[in-house]
Short mmCIF file of C-alpha atoms and ligand atoms in Angstrom, two decimals:
data_model
loop_
_atom_site.label_atom_id
_atom_site.label_comp_id
_atom_site.label_asym_id
_atom_site.label_seq_id
_atom_site.Cartn_x
_atom_site.Cartn_y
_atom_site.Cartn_z
CA GLY A 10 -17.93 19.01 17.58
CA ARG A 11 -15.37 20.41 15.52
CA LYS A 12 -12.56 19.01 17.38
CA ARG A 13 -14.04 15.65 17.15
CA VAL A 14 -14.15 15.67 13.51
CA GLU A 15 -10.70 17.02 12.85
CA ASP A 16 -9.38 14.22 15.13
CA GLU A 17 -11.34 11.83 13.03
CA LEU A 18 -9.82 13.36 9.91
CA ALA A 19 -6.58 13.18 11.27
CA HIS A 20 -7.00 9.63 12.26
CA LEU A 21 -8.05 8.46 8.89
CA SER A 22 -5.27 9.93 6.99
CA LEU A 23 -2.77 8.25 9.27
CA HIS A 24 -4.69 4.90 9.64
CA ASP A 25 -5.19 2.14 7.00
CA GLY A 26 -8.82 1.71 6.18
CA LEU A 27 -9.17 -1.86 6.26
CA THR A 28 -7.37 -2.93 9.50
CA GLY A 29 -7.41 0.55 11.64
CA ILE A 30 -3.56 0.33 12.27
CA PRO A 31 -1.13 3.04 11.29
CA ASN A 32 -0.65 3.17 7.76
CA ARG A 33 2.62 3.70 5.59
CA ALA A 34 2.49 7.82 5.97
CA PHE A 35 2.30 7.44 9.74
CA PHE A 36 4.88 4.88 9.78
CA LEU A 37 7.34 7.01 7.66
CA GLU A 38 6.65 9.78 9.93
CA THR A 39 7.27 7.90 13.19
CA LEU A 40 10.40 6.36 11.63
CA ARG A 41 11.81 9.82 10.59
CA LYS A 42 11.54 11.27 14.32
CA SER A 43 12.74 7.77 15.52
CA VAL A 44 15.95 8.09 13.48
CA ALA A 45 16.40 11.75 14.36
CA ARG A 46 16.16 10.67 18.20
CA ALA A 47 18.35 7.63 17.55
CA ARG A 48 20.91 9.90 15.85
CA ARG A 49 21.08 12.37 18.79
CA ALA A 50 21.15 9.72 21.38
CA GLY A 51 23.61 7.51 19.59
CA SER A 52 21.22 4.69 19.68
CA ARG A 53 19.88 2.12 17.24
CA VAL A 54 16.60 1.71 15.44
CA ALA A 55 15.33 -1.35 13.44
CA VAL A 56 12.88 -1.63 10.66
CA LEU A 57 11.26 -5.10 10.25
CA LEU A 58 9.44 -5.42 6.96
CA LEU A 59 7.18 -8.30 6.91
CA ASP A 60 5.52 -9.81 3.61
CA LEU A 61 3.17 -12.84 4.16
CA ASP A 62 3.88 -15.82 2.22
CA ARG A 63 1.56 -16.99 -0.65
CA PHE A 64 -0.95 -14.68 0.21
CA LYS A 65 -2.04 -14.37 -3.14
CA GLN A 66 -3.06 -17.75 -3.37
CA VAL A 67 -5.21 -17.48 -0.39
CA ASN A 68 -6.76 -14.52 -2.04
CA ASP A 69 -7.21 -16.55 -5.26
CA ARG A 70 -8.51 -19.59 -3.61
CA LEU A 71 -10.93 -18.16 -0.78
CA GLY A 72 -11.94 -14.97 -2.25
CA HIS A 73 -10.89 -11.28 -1.60
CA GLU A 74 -13.45 -10.93 1.58
CA PHE A 75 -11.49 -13.78 3.02
CA GLY A 76 -8.25 -12.28 2.50
CA ASP A 77 -9.36 -9.16 3.87
CA ALA A 78 -10.64 -10.62 6.89
CA LEU A 79 -7.31 -12.39 7.24
CA LEU A 80 -5.27 -9.13 7.07
CA VAL A 81 -7.56 -7.77 9.89
CA ASP A 82 -6.52 -10.73 11.92
CA VAL A 83 -3.06 -10.62 11.15
CA ALA A 84 -2.95 -6.93 12.01
CA ARG A 85 -4.73 -7.75 15.43
CA ARG A 86 -2.35 -10.38 16.43
CA LEU A 87 0.48 -8.21 15.73
CA THR A 88 -0.63 -5.40 17.71
CA ASP A 89 -1.70 -7.63 20.62
CA GLY A 90 1.01 -9.91 20.39
CA LEU A 91 3.96 -7.45 20.36
CA ARG A 92 5.03 -5.10 23.08
CA ALA A 93 3.07 -1.79 23.42
CA GLY A 94 6.17 0.04 22.34
CA ASP A 95 6.57 -1.89 18.97
CA PHE A 96 5.05 0.28 16.48
CA VAL A 97 3.07 -1.69 13.92
CA ALA A 98 1.85 -0.38 10.66
CA ARG A 99 0.47 -1.82 7.35
CA LEU A 100 2.11 -0.54 4.14
CA GLY A 101 -0.41 -1.98 1.84
CA GLY A 102 -1.30 -5.34 0.26
CA ASP A 103 0.28 -8.01 2.58
CA GLU A 104 3.13 -5.82 3.86
CA PHE A 105 3.55 -4.91 7.33
CA VAL A 106 6.40 -3.04 9.10
CA ILE A 107 7.37 -2.86 12.52
CA LEU A 108 9.38 -0.25 14.37
CA PHE A 109 11.82 -1.36 17.05
CA GLU A 110 13.62 1.08 19.06
CA ASN A 111 16.38 1.29 21.80
CA PHE A 112 17.79 -2.10 21.55
CA GLY A 113 21.42 -3.13 21.83
CA HIS A 114 22.21 -6.18 19.97
CA ASP A 115 21.07 -7.69 16.64
CA GLU A 116 19.86 -10.62 18.40
CA HIS A 117 17.14 -8.59 20.00
CA ALA A 118 15.89 -7.73 16.64
CA ALA A 119 16.08 -11.25 15.76
CA GLY A 120 14.26 -12.04 18.93
CA LEU A 121 11.46 -9.88 17.76
CA ALA A 122 11.35 -11.54 14.24
CA ASP A 123 10.90 -14.98 16.08
CA LYS A 124 8.15 -13.48 18.39
CA ILE A 125 6.35 -12.47 15.14
CA THR A 126 6.76 -15.74 13.63
CA ASP A 127 5.26 -17.28 16.92
CA VAL A 128 2.44 -14.84 16.92
CA LEU A 129 1.40 -15.86 13.38
CA ALA A 130 1.98 -19.60 13.89
CA PRO A 131 -1.38 -20.71 15.29
CA VAL A 132 -3.92 -21.52 12.30
CA PHE A 133 -6.27 -18.73 11.49
CA ARG A 134 -10.14 -19.69 12.00
CA LEU A 135 -12.07 -17.49 9.73
CA GLU A 136 -15.56 -18.18 8.13
CA GLY A 137 -15.24 -21.73 9.10
CA GLN A 138 -12.16 -22.20 7.30
CA GLU A 139 -8.58 -22.79 8.48
CA VAL A 140 -5.54 -21.25 7.06
CA SER A 141 -1.80 -21.37 8.33
CA VAL A 142 -0.01 -17.98 7.59
CA SER A 143 3.75 -17.23 7.62
CA ALA A 144 5.86 -14.29 6.87
CA SER A 145 9.23 -13.44 5.42
CA ILE A 146 10.70 -10.78 7.22
CA GLY A 147 13.63 -8.18 6.20
CA ILE A 148 15.45 -6.32 9.02
CA SER A 149 17.32 -3.26 8.34
CA THR A 150 19.01 -1.18 11.28
CA PHE A 151 20.11 2.40 11.73
CA PRO A 152 22.90 3.52 11.58
CA GLU A 153 24.37 0.34 9.85
CA CYS A 154 22.07 -0.09 6.67
CA GLY A 155 20.91 3.34 6.00
CA ASP A 156 20.94 6.71 7.72
CA ASP A 157 17.42 7.93 6.93
CA ALA A 158 14.14 6.50 6.56
CA GLY A 159 13.91 5.95 2.99
CA SER A 160 17.07 3.97 2.90
CA LEU A 161 16.15 1.81 5.96
CA MET A 162 12.85 0.89 4.11
CA LYS A 163 14.88 -0.13 0.83
CA THR A 164 17.49 -2.21 2.62
CA ALA A 165 14.67 -3.84 4.82
CA ASP A 166 13.10 -4.57 1.34
CA VAL A 167 16.01 -6.20 -0.01
CA ALA A 168 16.61 -8.27 3.19
CA MET A 169 12.99 -9.39 2.83
CA TYR A 170 13.31 -10.60 -0.77
CA ARG A 171 16.39 -12.46 0.39
CA ALA A 172 14.15 -14.15 3.27
CA LYS A 173 11.63 -14.99 0.42
CA GLU A 174 14.47 -16.60 -1.53
CA SER A 175 15.86 -18.64 1.35
CA GLY A 176 12.62 -20.39 1.37
CA ARG A 177 10.01 -18.19 3.24
CA ASN A 178 8.83 -18.13 6.74
CA THR A 179 12.30 -16.77 7.99
CA TYR A 180 14.01 -13.54 8.66
CA HIS A 181 16.95 -11.98 7.10
CA PHE A 182 19.20 -8.94 8.06
CA TYR A 183 20.31 -6.63 5.45
CA SER A 184 24.03 -6.75 5.46
CA ARG A 185 27.07 -6.00 3.57
CA SER A 186 27.04 -9.37 2.45
CA VAL A 187 23.41 -9.14 0.81
CA HIS A 188 24.76 -6.08 -0.60
CA ALA A 189 27.69 -7.69 -2.28
CA GLU A 190 25.25 -10.48 -3.39
CA MET A 191 23.12 -7.63 -5.06
CA SER A 192 26.22 -6.53 -6.82
CA ARG A 193 27.24 -9.73 -7.91
CA ARG A 194 23.81 -10.23 -9.39
CA SER A 195 23.88 -7.07 -11.37
CA GLN A 196 27.18 -8.18 -12.54
CA LEU A 197 26.10 -11.81 -13.35
CA GLU A 198 23.06 -10.09 -15.09
CA ALA A 199 25.50 -8.18 -17.63
CA ASP A 200 27.63 -11.31 -17.98
CA LEU A 201 24.55 -13.24 -19.05
CA ARG A 202 23.53 -10.82 -21.68
CA GLU A 203 27.15 -11.62 -23.05
CA ALA A 204 26.88 -15.29 -22.56
CA MET A 205 23.77 -15.14 -24.70
CA ARG A 206 25.57 -13.34 -27.57
CA GLN A 207 28.64 -15.73 -27.12
CA ASP A 208 27.00 -18.97 -26.85
CA HIS A 209 28.29 -20.03 -23.46
CA PHE A 210 25.54 -22.09 -22.54
CA ASP A 211 25.70 -25.83 -22.56
CA LEU A 212 23.49 -28.65 -21.56
CA GLU A 213 24.16 -31.88 -19.45
CA TYR A 214 21.90 -34.99 -19.56
CA GLN A 215 21.16 -36.81 -16.58
CA PRO A 216 19.96 -40.35 -17.20
CA ILE A 217 16.76 -41.65 -15.55
CA ALA A 218 16.83 -45.30 -15.06
CA ASP A 219 14.17 -47.99 -14.72
CA LEU A 220 14.61 -49.42 -11.47
CA ARG A 221 13.39 -52.76 -12.38
CA ASN A 222 15.92 -53.67 -15.08
CA GLY A 223 18.60 -50.85 -15.11
CA ARG A 224 17.65 -49.67 -18.43
CA ILE A 225 17.80 -45.93 -19.47
CA ALA A 226 14.39 -44.48 -20.04
CA ALA A 227 14.81 -40.89 -20.72
CA VAL A 228 17.50 -38.28 -19.99
CA GLU A 229 16.72 -34.87 -18.30
CA ALA A 230 18.32 -31.78 -20.10
CA LEU A 231 19.97 -29.51 -17.63
CA LEU A 232 21.23 -26.00 -18.24
CA ARG A 233 24.72 -25.18 -17.71
CA TRP A 234 26.72 -21.73 -18.06
CA ASN A 235 30.36 -21.83 -17.87
CA HIS A 236 31.39 -18.39 -16.79
CA PRO A 237 34.69 -16.87 -18.20
CA ASP A 238 35.77 -16.09 -14.72
CA HIS A 239 33.72 -18.02 -12.17
CA GLY A 240 33.57 -21.22 -14.12
CA GLN A 241 30.16 -23.25 -13.52
CA VAL A 242 27.54 -21.08 -12.36
CA ARG A 243 24.68 -23.01 -10.69
CA PRO A 244 21.21 -22.86 -12.61
CA LEU A 245 19.55 -22.01 -9.41
CA GLU A 246 21.73 -18.82 -9.12
CA PHE A 247 21.39 -17.86 -12.79
CA ILE A 248 18.00 -18.87 -14.02
CA PRO A 249 16.14 -16.45 -11.46
CA ILE A 250 18.22 -13.66 -13.21
CA LEU A 251 17.32 -14.67 -16.57
CA GLU A 252 13.66 -14.84 -15.40
CA ALA A 253 13.69 -11.51 -13.75
CA THR A 254 15.17 -9.76 -16.83
CA GLY A 255 13.14 -11.62 -19.52
CA LEU A 256 15.80 -13.45 -20.91
CA MET A 257 14.60 -17.06 -19.92
CA ASN A 258 12.48 -17.38 -22.79
CA ARG A 259 15.06 -17.04 -25.35
CA VAL A 260 17.48 -19.42 -23.37
CA GLY A 261 14.62 -21.76 -22.92
CA GLU A 262 13.61 -21.91 -26.47
CA TRP A 263 17.40 -22.77 -27.28
CA VAL A 264 17.29 -25.54 -24.68
CA LEU A 265 14.16 -27.13 -25.88
CA ALA A 266 15.48 -26.99 -29.45
CA SER A 267 18.94 -28.42 -28.58
CA ALA A 268 17.48 -31.18 -26.40
CA CYS A 269 15.16 -32.28 -28.92
CA ALA A 270 17.51 -32.44 -31.63
CA GLN A 271 20.04 -34.31 -29.56
CA VAL A 272 17.83 -37.08 -28.28
CA LYS A 273 16.63 -37.47 -31.76
CA GLU A 274 20.10 -38.14 -32.90
CA TRP A 275 20.61 -40.63 -29.91
CA GLN A 276 17.64 -42.46 -30.69
CA ARG A 277 19.06 -43.10 -34.22
CA THR A 278 22.48 -43.58 -33.49
CA LEU A 279 22.09 -45.73 -30.31
CA ASN A 280 18.91 -47.75 -31.97
CA ARG A 281 16.86 -46.46 -29.16
CA PRO A 282 13.79 -44.89 -30.56
CA ASP A 283 11.95 -45.25 -27.25
CA LEU A 284 14.66 -42.94 -25.52
CA GLY A 285 12.79 -39.88 -23.90
CA VAL A 286 13.89 -36.39 -23.04
CA ALA A 287 12.72 -34.27 -20.48
CA VAL A 288 13.12 -30.26 -20.25
CA ASN A 289 12.57 -28.09 -17.61
CA LEU A 290 10.18 -25.27 -18.17
CA SER A 291 10.30 -22.06 -16.01
CA TYR A 292 7.22 -20.18 -15.09
CA GLN A 293 7.83 -17.49 -17.54
CA GLN A 294 8.28 -19.88 -20.58
CA LEU A 295 5.03 -21.73 -19.60
CA LEU A 296 3.09 -18.46 -19.48
CA HIS A 297 4.46 -17.28 -22.80
CA ARG A 298 1.52 -17.18 -25.25
CA ARG A 299 3.43 -18.72 -27.97
CA ILE A 300 4.79 -21.75 -25.72
CA VAL A 301 2.52 -24.20 -27.77
CA ASP A 302 3.52 -22.84 -31.17
CA GLN A 303 7.10 -23.17 -30.05
CA VAL A 304 7.17 -26.69 -28.89
CA HIS A 305 5.31 -27.69 -31.85
CA ARG A 306 7.88 -26.09 -34.13
CA ILE A 307 10.54 -27.44 -32.37
CA LEU A 308 9.17 -31.11 -32.54
CA THR A 309 8.73 -30.65 -35.96
CA ASN A 310 12.03 -29.42 -36.93
CA ALA A 311 13.73 -32.06 -34.77
CA GLY A 312 11.43 -34.89 -36.16
CA LEU A 313 10.66 -35.86 -32.70
CA GLU A 314 7.62 -37.37 -31.62
CA ALA A 315 5.49 -35.25 -29.18
CA SER A 316 5.42 -38.28 -26.73
CA MET A 317 8.93 -38.51 -26.44
CA LEU A 318 9.12 -35.02 -24.92
CA THR A 319 8.41 -34.59 -21.13
CA VAL A 320 8.16 -30.97 -19.87
CA GLU A 321 8.78 -30.64 -16.23
CA ILE A 322 7.00 -27.91 -14.34
CA ASN A 323 8.06 -27.70 -10.68
CA GLU A 324 5.56 -27.34 -7.83
CA ALA A 325 6.36 -23.86 -6.98
CA THR A 326 5.45 -22.72 -10.58
CA VAL A 327 1.96 -24.55 -10.13
CA LEU A 328 1.55 -22.60 -6.80
CA GLU A 329 2.17 -19.23 -8.61
CA ASN A 330 -1.09 -19.46 -10.42
CA PRO A 331 -2.72 -22.76 -10.42
CA ARG A 332 -5.60 -21.78 -12.92
CA VAL A 333 -3.29 -20.33 -15.57
CA VAL A 334 -0.75 -22.99 -15.18
CA ARG A 335 -3.50 -25.57 -15.58
CA GLU A 336 -4.79 -24.05 -18.61
CA GLN A 337 -1.40 -23.67 -20.38
CA LEU A 338 -0.56 -27.22 -19.48
CA GLN A 339 -3.68 -28.59 -20.94
CA LEU A 340 -2.77 -26.97 -24.29
CA LEU A 341 0.54 -28.49 -24.06
CA ALA A 342 -0.78 -31.95 -23.24
CA ARG A 343 -3.18 -31.83 -26.10
CA GLU A 344 0.00 -31.52 -28.28
CA GLY A 345 0.82 -34.96 -27.03
CA VAL A 346 3.64 -33.87 -24.78
CA ARG A 347 4.27 -35.37 -21.59
CA ILE A 348 4.08 -33.16 -18.45
CA ALA A 349 5.90 -33.95 -15.13
CA LEU A 350 5.60 -32.44 -11.76
CA ASP A 351 8.96 -31.65 -10.68
CA ASP A 352 10.31 -31.31 -7.13
CA PHE A 353 7.13 -32.68 -5.69
CA GLY A 354 7.04 -32.46 -1.99
CA THR A 355 8.49 -28.97 -1.75
CA GLY A 356 5.43 -26.98 -1.71
CA TYR A 357 2.00 -27.36 -0.36
CA SER A 358 -0.05 -28.44 -3.02
CA SER A 359 -2.79 -30.73 -2.14
CA LEU A 360 -3.20 -34.03 -4.13
CA GLN A 361 -6.61 -32.72 -4.95
CA ALA A 362 -5.18 -29.80 -6.83
CA ILE A 363 -2.69 -32.19 -8.55
CA ARG A 364 -5.52 -34.14 -9.62
CA GLN A 365 -6.67 -31.35 -11.96
CA LEU A 366 -3.34 -30.98 -13.93
CA PRO A 367 -2.97 -32.97 -16.94
CA LEU A 368 0.08 -34.93 -15.65
CA SER A 369 1.84 -37.91 -16.89
CA THR A 370 4.69 -37.95 -14.23
CA ILE A 371 5.51 -37.12 -10.68
CA LYS A 372 8.87 -36.45 -9.70
CA ILE A 373 9.54 -36.91 -5.97
CA ASP A 374 11.87 -34.04 -4.62
CA ARG A 375 15.32 -35.08 -3.44
CA SER A 376 14.46 -33.67 0.06
CA LEU A 377 12.04 -36.49 0.66
CA VAL A 378 14.30 -39.09 -1.02
CA MET A 379 17.11 -38.24 1.34
CA SER A 380 15.80 -39.43 4.46
CA LEU A 381 14.38 -42.58 3.21
CA PRO A 382 14.06 -45.28 4.55
CA THR A 383 14.61 -43.98 8.19
CA ASP A 384 12.31 -41.13 8.64
CA PRO A 385 9.00 -42.17 9.05
CA GLU A 386 7.18 -39.30 8.15
CA ASP A 387 9.01 -39.03 4.93
CA VAL A 388 8.31 -42.78 4.34
CA ALA A 389 4.55 -42.23 4.70
CA VAL A 390 4.70 -39.30 2.37
CA VAL A 391 6.39 -41.22 -0.26
CA ASP A 392 4.25 -44.24 0.21
CA ALA A 393 1.17 -41.85 -0.07
CA VAL A 394 2.49 -40.28 -3.25
CA LEU A 395 3.17 -43.70 -4.71
CA ARG A 396 -0.38 -45.10 -4.00
CA PHE A 397 -2.01 -41.67 -5.50
CA ALA A 398 0.20 -42.13 -8.62
CA GLU A 399 -0.96 -45.55 -8.94
CA ASP A 400 -4.55 -44.52 -8.72
CA LEU A 401 -4.17 -42.21 -11.13
CA ASP A 402 -1.95 -44.10 -13.74
CA LEU A 403 0.84 -41.76 -13.26
CA GLU A 404 4.47 -42.22 -13.80
CA VAL A 405 6.75 -41.77 -10.64
CA ILE A 406 10.52 -40.79 -10.72
CA ALA A 407 12.37 -40.47 -7.54
CA GLU A 408 14.83 -37.62 -7.72
CA GLY A 409 18.28 -37.41 -5.89
CA VAL A 410 18.90 -41.20 -5.30
CA GLU A 411 22.16 -41.03 -3.80
CA ALA A 412 22.36 -44.33 -1.58
CA GLN A 413 21.40 -48.04 -2.35
CA ALA A 414 19.34 -48.13 0.60
CA GLN A 415 17.11 -45.43 -0.83
CA LEU A 416 17.01 -47.12 -4.14
CA ASP A 417 16.01 -50.56 -2.43
CA PHE A 418 13.39 -48.93 -0.44
CA LEU A 419 11.99 -47.28 -3.61
CA ALA A 420 12.09 -50.55 -5.73
CA GLU A 421 10.16 -52.56 -3.28
CA ARG A 422 7.65 -50.17 -2.83
CA GLY A 423 7.01 -50.13 -6.48
CA CYS A 424 8.54 -46.88 -7.79
CA ALA A 425 9.45 -47.43 -11.62
CA LEU A 426 11.90 -44.92 -12.13
CA GLY A 427 14.91 -43.02 -10.49
CA GLN A 428 17.26 -40.40 -10.89
CA GLY A 429 20.45 -39.48 -8.90
CA TYR A 430 24.11 -39.64 -8.33
CA LEU A 431 23.80 -43.37 -7.41
CA ILE A 432 22.70 -44.04 -11.00
CA SER A 433 24.64 -41.28 -12.61
CA PRO A 434 25.39 -37.54 -12.33
CA PRO A 435 24.21 -35.21 -15.19
CA LEU A 436 26.74 -36.10 -18.11
CA PRO A 437 28.21 -33.93 -20.82
CA VAL A 438 26.78 -34.82 -24.24
CA ALA A 439 29.95 -36.86 -25.08
CA SER A 440 29.55 -39.30 -22.27
CA VAL A 441 25.86 -39.93 -22.73
CA ASP A 442 26.21 -42.41 -25.67
CA SER A 443 28.25 -45.03 -23.68
CA PHE A 444 26.12 -44.72 -20.76
CA VAL A 445 22.95 -45.28 -22.38
CA SER A 446 23.97 -48.05 -24.55
CA THR A 447 25.56 -50.24 -21.67
CA ASN A 448 22.70 -49.38 -19.35
CA TRP A 449 23.16 -48.73 -15.77
CA ARG A 450 23.32 -51.83 -13.76
CA ALA A 451 25.34 -53.52 -16.53
CA ALA A 452 27.87 -50.83 -16.13
P1 C2E B 530 15.72 -30.04 -11.45
O1 C2E B 530 14.98 -30.11 -12.76
O2 C2E B 530 14.96 -30.83 -10.07
O3 C2E B 530 17.16 -30.90 -11.71
C1 C2E B 530 17.68 -31.97 -10.59
C2 C2E B 530 18.54 -31.29 -10.02
O4 C2E B 530 19.30 -32.14 -9.08
C3 C2E B 530 19.74 -30.90 -10.94
O5 C2E B 530 20.39 -29.73 -10.51
C4 C2E B 530 20.82 -32.22 -10.59
O6 C2E B 530 22.01 -32.15 -11.07
C5 C2E B 530 20.58 -32.32 -9.16
N1 C2E B 530 20.89 -33.78 -8.73
C6 C2E B 530 20.58 -34.88 -9.51
N2 C2E B 530 20.76 -35.93 -8.69
C7 C2E B 530 21.21 -35.58 -7.74
C8 C2E B 530 21.60 -36.32 -6.36
O7 C2E B 530 21.71 -37.37 -6.28
N3 C2E B 530 22.07 -35.55 -5.40
C9 C2E B 530 21.88 -34.23 -5.43
N4 C2E B 530 22.25 -33.48 -4.37
N5 C2E B 530 21.41 -33.33 -6.62
C10 C2E B 530 21.40 -34.26 -7.64
P2 C2E B 530 20.99 -28.49 -11.36
O8 C2E B 530 21.42 -28.88 -12.65
O9 C2E B 530 21.88 -27.65 -10.49
O10 C2E B 530 19.62 -27.83 -11.55
C11 C2E B 530 18.93 -27.35 -10.70
C12 C2E B 530 17.38 -26.67 -11.17
O11 C2E B 530 17.52 -25.67 -12.05
C13 C2E B 530 16.74 -27.92 -11.83
O12 C2E B 530 16.18 -28.70 -10.97
C14 C2E B 530 15.71 -27.11 -12.68
O13 C2E B 530 14.77 -26.87 -11.65
C15 C2E B 530 16.59 -25.68 -12.94
N6 C2E B 530 16.97 -25.96 -14.28
C16 C2E B 530 18.08 -26.71 -14.72
N7 C2E B 530 18.07 -26.58 -16.04
C17 C2E B 530 16.92 -25.88 -16.51
C18 C2E B 530 16.55 -25.25 -17.52
O14 C2E B 530 17.06 -25.62 -18.95
N8 C2E B 530 15.49 -24.60 -17.70
C19 C2E B 530 14.75 -24.49 -16.71
N9 C2E B 530 13.61 -23.58 -16.54
N10 C2E B 530 15.08 -24.73 -15.55
C20 C2E B 530 16.34 -25.42 -15.37
MG1 MG B 531 13.71 -31.33 -13.46
MG1 MG B 532 13.36 -31.78 -9.38
#
């Protein structure tokens, strides 16, 4: 009767419509009570915030219905796989959260995070498809990371992003060091704005050698920021900030223009009209609707032939949004610019997906090159990439070549081009002339 209906309504407002597990409201209410109890008892509470890795791609690739079915399965695995006392809820989208009470040491919370990882590890079989799912988990604890539900959620979120940044499929505790990192980041952001006003950016150029004859085929422009207090800041640290703050387009345009003008000058002064230049493009730059006009204008101003410029897009960028990235690359390729897939081997793109991109070059990531020639698995992958590239008539560059044994292996397998400290580190402008004109093996 009436009671049933009321129960039903109460259930609906506290549970997630898709998966049937508790929703955000229910979770926050439970967390509030739990924190109040812990405060009285002097005990601890942990919030584990879990975000599925690359769920958006699964959705894009296999459709929303499939995505929904997958979320239902993930919810089921979490509720079935964890202890009855662990309160599991869905916050929305591909975000889940787990409340962990009455634990002593951080290791227990870490143990639960490991358990979650294990529970999600076996492949999901749905509608005749198999997909693997991993998650990035942020952990915050009461009382260390916040003294109410809201701040615990916020700090777990910060920690979750940190887990994403450190390569996904992992967990991260919110801590003062994360906090320190956040404030360093906002300081860097302010400093970057200043750097843009004051021209504190610079480029170095790393030679790319033809492994057969030692000739320098091209140079890759690499962005450098000399911070007035911290000295050189690594691009992997400041480029994400430039991206997040929308400043990357302006810096990227400067990189393109400087690199094209510089290489045109080297082509003339070194009498090397065939010397190419590679420039990295970030996701944001690639998606900019005027990128093709921008590249066209820069090439014209520099007087550089389009085919002398290679833009490098890394695998992570392609995975962000394969369809849109492909469309933008096609427009650039139509300009006559060459396209390289950077850091190949770090993501999970299939060779099939890569086939659909208008590539001229594949750059094999340092992480694969590093374990050559001893690791049989990496040897097999590199071999497969080389064969694939040959079939499609793509150029291959091995990145991060540091040892002679790696180089010998690559050359023997027919990899034409290499880049890495063994050949040369990135060089300041003034040192490039002599390096290029003497060639690497002669030097
Ligand atoms: P990347 O495009 O894959 O560039 C190669 C990176 O590997 C460079 O790091 C280079 O210094 C380093 N490297 C080269 N040879 C070796 C080696 O033998 N061993 C080791 N351990 N490292 C080697 P860098 O300059 O720190 O740049 C890191 C990344 O930052 C670049 O990776 C690229 O993704 C990004 N980046 C750099 N400049 C730009 C830029 O102007 N625009 C954009 N969007 N991204 C850039
Ligand atoms: Mg690159
Ligand atoms: Mg690379």
